[in-house]
Short mmCIF file of C-alpha atoms and ligand atoms in Angstrom, two decimals:
data_model
loop_
_atom_site.label_atom_id
_atom_site.label_comp_id
_atom_site.label_asym_id
_atom_site.label_seq_id
_atom_site.Cartn_x
_atom_site.Cartn_y
_atom_site.Cartn_z
CA MET G 182 -11.73 -5.90 54.04
CA LYS G 183 -11.80 -9.53 55.15
CA ARG G 184 -9.95 -10.48 58.27
CA GLY G 185 -7.26 -13.04 57.77
CA VAL G 186 -3.76 -13.64 56.54
CA THR G 187 -3.08 -13.29 52.83
CA VAL G 188 -0.30 -15.09 50.99
CA THR G 189 0.43 -13.77 47.48
CA HIS G 190 3.84 -14.67 46.01
CA TYR G 191 3.59 -11.92 43.35
CA ARG G 192 0.61 -13.49 41.62
CA ASP G 193 -3.01 -12.57 41.19
CA THR G 194 -3.89 -15.75 43.03
CA HIS G 195 -3.81 -15.74 46.78
CA ALA G 196 -4.81 -17.92 49.68
CA LEU G 197 -6.81 -16.24 52.41
CA ILE G 198 -6.49 -17.83 55.83
CA ARG G 199 -9.37 -17.05 58.18
CA LEU G 200 -7.94 -17.42 61.66
CA ASP G 201 -11.32 -16.52 63.16
CA TYR G 202 -12.80 -19.58 61.40
CA LEU G 203 -10.02 -21.68 62.87
CA GLN G 204 -11.10 -20.59 66.34
CA ASP G 205 -14.77 -21.18 65.50
CA ASN G 206 -13.95 -24.75 64.42
CA VAL G 207 -12.09 -25.42 67.65
CA ASN G 208 -15.15 -24.20 69.57
CA THR G 209 -17.50 -26.33 67.46
CA LEU G 210 -15.44 -29.45 68.04
CA TYR G 211 -15.16 -28.66 71.73
CA GLN G 212 -18.95 -28.44 72.00
CA ARG G 213 -19.04 -31.96 70.65
CA VAL G 214 -16.30 -33.68 72.66
CA GLN G 215 -16.28 -31.58 75.85
CA LYS G 216 -12.64 -32.22 76.62
CA PRO G 217 -9.38 -30.32 76.16
CA MET G 218 -7.68 -30.70 72.81
CA MET G 219 -4.21 -31.07 71.35
CA ALA G 220 -3.94 -28.92 68.23
CA ILE G 221 -2.12 -30.76 65.46
CA ILE G 222 -0.05 -28.25 63.52
CA LYS G 223 2.37 -30.50 61.67
CA ALA G 224 3.32 -29.89 58.01
CA ASN G 225 3.21 -26.11 58.38
CA ALA G 226 -0.23 -26.41 60.01
CA TYR G 227 -1.55 -28.44 57.07
CA GLY G 228 -0.28 -25.70 54.77
CA HIS G 229 -1.98 -22.83 56.65
CA GLY G 230 1.17 -21.27 58.14
CA TYR G 231 2.26 -22.61 61.51
CA GLN G 232 3.30 -19.28 63.03
CA GLU G 233 -0.07 -17.62 62.58
CA VAL G 234 -1.98 -20.74 63.53
CA ALA G 235 0.09 -21.33 66.67
CA ASN G 236 -0.25 -17.69 67.65
CA VAL G 237 -4.03 -17.77 67.71
CA LEU G 238 -4.26 -21.18 69.33
CA LYS G 239 -1.78 -20.61 72.12
CA ASP G 240 -4.30 -18.53 74.05
CA HIS G 241 -7.35 -20.60 73.17
CA GLU G 242 -9.03 -21.91 76.31
CA HIS G 243 -9.71 -25.39 74.87
CA ILE G 244 -6.25 -26.04 73.44
CA SER G 245 -4.00 -27.46 76.11
CA MET G 246 -1.24 -28.99 73.98
CA PHE G 247 0.31 -29.00 70.54
CA GLY G 248 1.17 -31.98 68.35
CA VAL G 249 3.68 -32.01 65.49
CA ALA G 250 5.39 -34.63 63.33
CA THR G 251 9.06 -33.73 63.74
CA LEU G 252 11.48 -32.33 66.29
CA LYS G 253 12.23 -29.39 63.99
CA GLU G 254 8.56 -28.40 64.05
CA ALA G 255 8.49 -28.68 67.84
CA ILE G 256 11.57 -26.50 68.30
CA ASP G 257 10.18 -23.92 65.86
CA LEU G 258 7.07 -23.71 68.06
CA ARG G 259 9.14 -23.22 71.21
CA LYS G 260 11.10 -20.46 69.49
CA LEU G 261 7.78 -18.76 68.73
CA GLY G 262 7.09 -18.65 72.43
CA ILE G 263 4.64 -21.54 72.77
CA GLU G 264 4.62 -22.55 76.42
CA GLN G 265 2.27 -25.53 76.38
CA ASP G 266 3.51 -29.11 76.09
CA ILE G 267 4.47 -30.04 72.53
CA LEU G 268 4.27 -33.71 71.58
CA VAL G 269 6.26 -35.01 68.61
CA LEU G 270 4.04 -37.74 67.17
CA GLY G 271 6.78 -39.36 65.09
CA ALA G 272 10.08 -40.92 66.13
CA ILE G 273 12.82 -38.50 67.14
CA PRO G 274 16.39 -39.40 66.13
CA LEU G 275 18.16 -39.90 69.42
CA LYS G 276 21.29 -38.07 68.33
CA ASP G 277 19.09 -35.03 69.02
CA LEU G 278 18.02 -36.04 72.53
CA ASP G 279 19.81 -33.00 74.02
CA PHE G 280 17.50 -30.69 72.08
CA VAL G 281 14.44 -32.58 73.31
CA ILE G 282 15.46 -31.83 76.87
CA ASP G 283 16.77 -28.29 76.31
CA TYR G 284 13.56 -27.22 74.58
CA ASP G 285 11.30 -29.20 76.92
CA ILE G 286 9.72 -31.23 74.12
CA THR G 287 7.58 -34.32 74.79
CA LEU G 288 8.52 -37.38 72.76
CA THR G 289 6.66 -40.48 71.68
CA LEU G 290 7.90 -43.67 73.31
CA PHE G 291 7.06 -46.50 70.97
CA SER G 292 9.20 -49.54 71.80
CA LYS G 293 11.27 -51.06 74.57
CA GLU G 294 14.39 -50.85 72.38
CA TYR G 295 13.85 -47.13 71.89
CA MET G 296 13.44 -46.73 75.66
CA GLU G 297 16.72 -48.58 76.26
CA GLU G 298 18.56 -46.44 73.72
CA ILE G 299 17.38 -43.32 75.54
CA VAL G 300 18.56 -44.74 78.86
CA GLU G 301 22.02 -45.32 77.38
CA LEU G 302 22.32 -41.81 75.96
CA TYR G 303 20.76 -39.97 78.88
CA HIS G 304 23.04 -37.62 80.85
CA HIS G 305 20.67 -34.87 81.97
CA GLU G 306 19.13 -33.49 85.13
CA LYS G 307 15.55 -33.21 84.01
CA PRO G 308 13.59 -36.32 83.03
CA VAL G 309 12.42 -36.80 79.43
CA LYS G 310 8.68 -36.19 79.05
CA VAL G 311 7.02 -38.94 77.04
CA HIS G 312 3.66 -40.23 75.87
CA ILE G 313 3.58 -43.96 75.17
CA LYS G 314 2.21 -44.89 71.74
CA ILE G 315 0.14 -48.04 71.36
CA ASP G 316 -0.34 -49.50 67.89
CA THR G 317 -3.91 -50.76 67.57
CA GLY G 318 -3.87 -51.39 63.84
CA MET G 319 -2.46 -48.39 62.02
CA ASN G 320 0.78 -50.39 61.93
CA ARG G 321 3.03 -47.37 62.23
CA ILE G 322 5.15 -46.98 65.39
CA GLY G 323 3.82 -48.24 68.71
CA LEU G 324 3.72 -51.08 71.23
CA LYS G 325 1.54 -53.90 69.96
CA THR G 326 0.58 -55.92 73.04
CA LYS G 327 -0.39 -55.61 76.66
CA THR G 328 2.71 -57.65 77.54
CA GLU G 329 5.00 -55.13 75.83
CA PHE G 330 3.17 -52.24 77.49
CA GLU G 331 3.36 -53.77 80.98
CA ASP G 332 7.01 -54.58 80.39
CA VAL G 333 7.82 -50.93 79.62
CA LEU G 334 5.82 -49.70 82.63
CA ARG G 335 7.61 -52.14 84.93
CA ASN G 336 11.08 -51.38 83.67
CA TYR G 337 11.38 -47.71 82.83
CA PRO G 338 13.76 -45.75 85.08
CA LYS G 339 11.68 -43.22 87.04
CA ASP G 340 14.49 -40.68 87.17
CA ILE G 341 14.87 -40.66 83.37
CA PHE G 342 11.28 -40.73 82.12
CA GLN G 343 8.25 -38.70 83.07
CA ILE G 344 5.34 -40.58 81.51
CA ASP G 345 2.67 -37.95 80.87
CA GLY G 346 0.39 -39.87 78.57
CA VAL G 347 -0.63 -42.85 76.51
CA PHE G 348 -2.22 -42.76 73.06
CA THR G 349 -3.14 -44.54 69.85
CA HIS G 350 -4.04 -43.43 66.33
CA PHE G 351 -6.97 -45.06 64.52
CA ALA G 352 -6.52 -46.52 61.04
CA THR G 353 -10.17 -46.36 60.03
CA ALA G 354 -12.04 -43.71 62.04
CA ASP G 355 -13.00 -41.83 58.88
CA ASP G 356 -14.55 -44.80 57.14
CA PRO G 357 -18.25 -45.21 58.06
CA LEU G 358 -18.20 -48.72 56.56
CA GLN G 359 -15.53 -49.84 58.99
CA ASN G 360 -17.23 -49.23 62.31
CA ASP G 361 -16.34 -52.68 63.58
CA ALA G 362 -12.68 -52.12 62.85
CA TYR G 363 -12.89 -48.81 64.73
CA GLU G 364 -14.58 -50.42 67.76
CA ASN G 365 -11.99 -53.20 67.76
CA GLN G 366 -9.15 -50.71 67.83
CA LEU G 367 -10.79 -48.75 70.62
CA ASN G 368 -11.32 -51.91 72.70
CA MET G 369 -7.78 -53.05 72.07
CA PHE G 370 -6.47 -49.67 73.26
CA TYR G 371 -8.39 -49.75 76.55
CA ASP G 372 -7.58 -53.38 77.09
CA ILE G 373 -3.87 -52.60 76.82
CA VAL G 374 -4.07 -49.46 78.99
CA GLY G 375 -5.99 -51.40 81.65
CA ASP G 376 -6.28 -49.69 85.03
CA HIS G 377 -3.13 -47.61 84.69
CA GLN G 378 -3.63 -43.92 85.28
CA PHE G 379 -2.01 -41.23 83.14
CA ARG G 380 -2.27 -37.48 83.02
CA TYR G 381 -3.39 -37.74 79.39
CA ILE G 382 -5.12 -40.62 77.66
CA HIS G 383 -5.88 -39.79 74.04
CA CYS G 384 -7.04 -41.62 70.93
CA GLN G 385 -9.43 -39.39 68.99
CA ASN G 386 -8.42 -37.66 65.76
CA SER G 387 -10.79 -35.43 63.79
CA ALA G 388 -12.74 -38.29 62.23
CA SER G 389 -13.15 -40.06 65.54
CA MET G 390 -14.38 -36.84 67.17
CA MET G 391 -16.87 -36.19 64.40
CA TYR G 392 -18.32 -39.62 63.64
CA HIS G 393 -18.03 -41.44 66.96
CA HIS G 394 -18.55 -40.83 70.65
CA GLU G 395 -15.77 -41.73 73.03
CA GLU G 396 -15.79 -40.72 76.66
CA LYS G 397 -12.97 -42.49 78.42
CA SER G 398 -10.13 -40.40 77.05
CA ASN G 399 -9.38 -36.95 78.47
CA LEU G 400 -7.74 -35.24 75.49
CA ALA G 401 -8.62 -35.20 71.77
CA ARG G 402 -6.24 -34.53 68.90
CA ILE G 403 -7.73 -32.06 66.49
CA GLY G 404 -6.18 -31.91 63.01
CA ILE G 405 -7.91 -31.60 59.66
CA ALA G 406 -11.30 -30.63 61.16
CA MET G 407 -9.74 -27.59 62.83
CA TYR G 408 -8.89 -26.31 59.35
CA GLY G 409 -12.52 -26.78 58.36
CA VAL G 410 -12.17 -29.88 56.25
CA ASP G 411 -14.45 -32.83 56.91
CA PRO G 412 -12.27 -35.96 56.64
CA ALA G 413 -15.02 -38.08 55.06
CA GLY G 414 -17.00 -35.33 53.37
CA GLU G 415 -20.10 -36.20 55.41
CA GLU G 416 -20.66 -32.70 56.80
CA SER G 417 -22.11 -34.11 60.00
CA VAL G 418 -20.60 -31.24 61.98
CA HIS G 419 -20.74 -27.74 60.57
CA LEU G 420 -17.17 -26.54 60.01
CA LYS G 421 -15.88 -23.41 58.34
CA GLN G 422 -13.18 -23.79 55.72
CA VAL G 423 -10.17 -21.81 56.94
CA MET G 424 -8.35 -21.51 53.59
CA SER G 425 -9.89 -20.08 50.43
CA LEU G 426 -8.14 -19.46 47.15
CA TYR G 427 -8.91 -16.31 45.16
CA SER G 428 -7.79 -15.50 41.67
CA ARG G 429 -8.53 -13.09 38.82
CA VAL G 430 -9.84 -13.95 35.43
CA VAL G 431 -7.27 -12.31 33.14
CA MET G 432 -9.07 -12.61 29.82
CA ILE G 433 -12.40 -13.78 28.45
CA LYS G 434 -12.75 -14.88 24.83
CA LYS G 435 -15.78 -15.57 22.76
CA ILE G 436 -15.23 -18.41 20.34
CA LYS G 437 -17.47 -19.81 17.66
CA LYS G 438 -18.95 -23.23 18.10
CA GLU G 439 -16.99 -26.10 16.57
CA ARG G 440 -14.25 -23.78 15.31
CA LYS G 441 -11.10 -25.79 14.86
C1 PLP C 194 -1.88 -36.15 61.94
C2 PLP C 194 -2.26 -36.83 63.20
C3 PLP C 194 -3.47 -36.51 63.84
C4 PLP C 194 -4.50 -35.56 63.28
O1 PLP C 194 -5.30 -36.29 62.40
P1 PLP C 194 -6.56 -35.59 61.68
O2 PLP C 194 -7.16 -36.71 60.92
O3 PLP C 194 -5.99 -34.53 60.80
O4 PLP C 194 -7.41 -35.06 62.75
C5 PLP C 194 -3.75 -37.12 65.05
N1 PLP C 194 -2.90 -38.01 65.59
C6 PLP C 194 -1.73 -38.36 64.99
C7 PLP C 194 -0.85 -39.37 65.65
C8 PLP C 194 -1.37 -37.79 63.78
O5 PLP C 194 -0.23 -38.15 63.19
#
């Protein structure tokens, strides 16, 4: 009997999820980067089942945080009993700010306007935990310039925000032909961060961890590689595929050649 979680849905086809492989992949990636990691378990843990995945990772020595895409995913993790910090990587609708504070969720601060909206809505006792997002070329959410970044750092109310981190997300880390673009983004990130100190500085995703070396950050975000999938198919790091699909051949027919 193989160890793992089996999902069937009343069919002869099932997905087997090897949670031991998931842990092996985390260890393999840790060997490479030598820094604590944020496990990315958005989108139902990339389809692997977030409850099971979170349950094995919550006690893993190298996983110090969780990252998700939405507030719903973050609250679901809290309800499962996850005690580590949970960062929502996307924008949270501020009508739900109360839940962010009640469930002790960390949000992504991505513009001065967003910061000001939070200040207006804020009526709590505990500060909001945030990581500041810097946009270095992905062109999703994030502050674009050093001026904007400095402006936020100068003006944020200390009793409302607890700034725990700063991060960026690379647009091209998985493309070996775009090394210059990657280096430019990395340089832009550190230029904007400057000498400011944060509890967490993070920029690496799976591709960046696997194809590049980066030593200034102190946390790496591990997504697709944790599930055993090499983002560029280069197989430079040996990973174990966590999900396998099994099925049953229901019938075999012999047919004559060229029979219409
Ligand atoms: C999804 C996501 C990741 C994980 O990326 P992988 O390529 O799967 O490692 C990291 N950071 C952010 C901001 C993400 O949205």
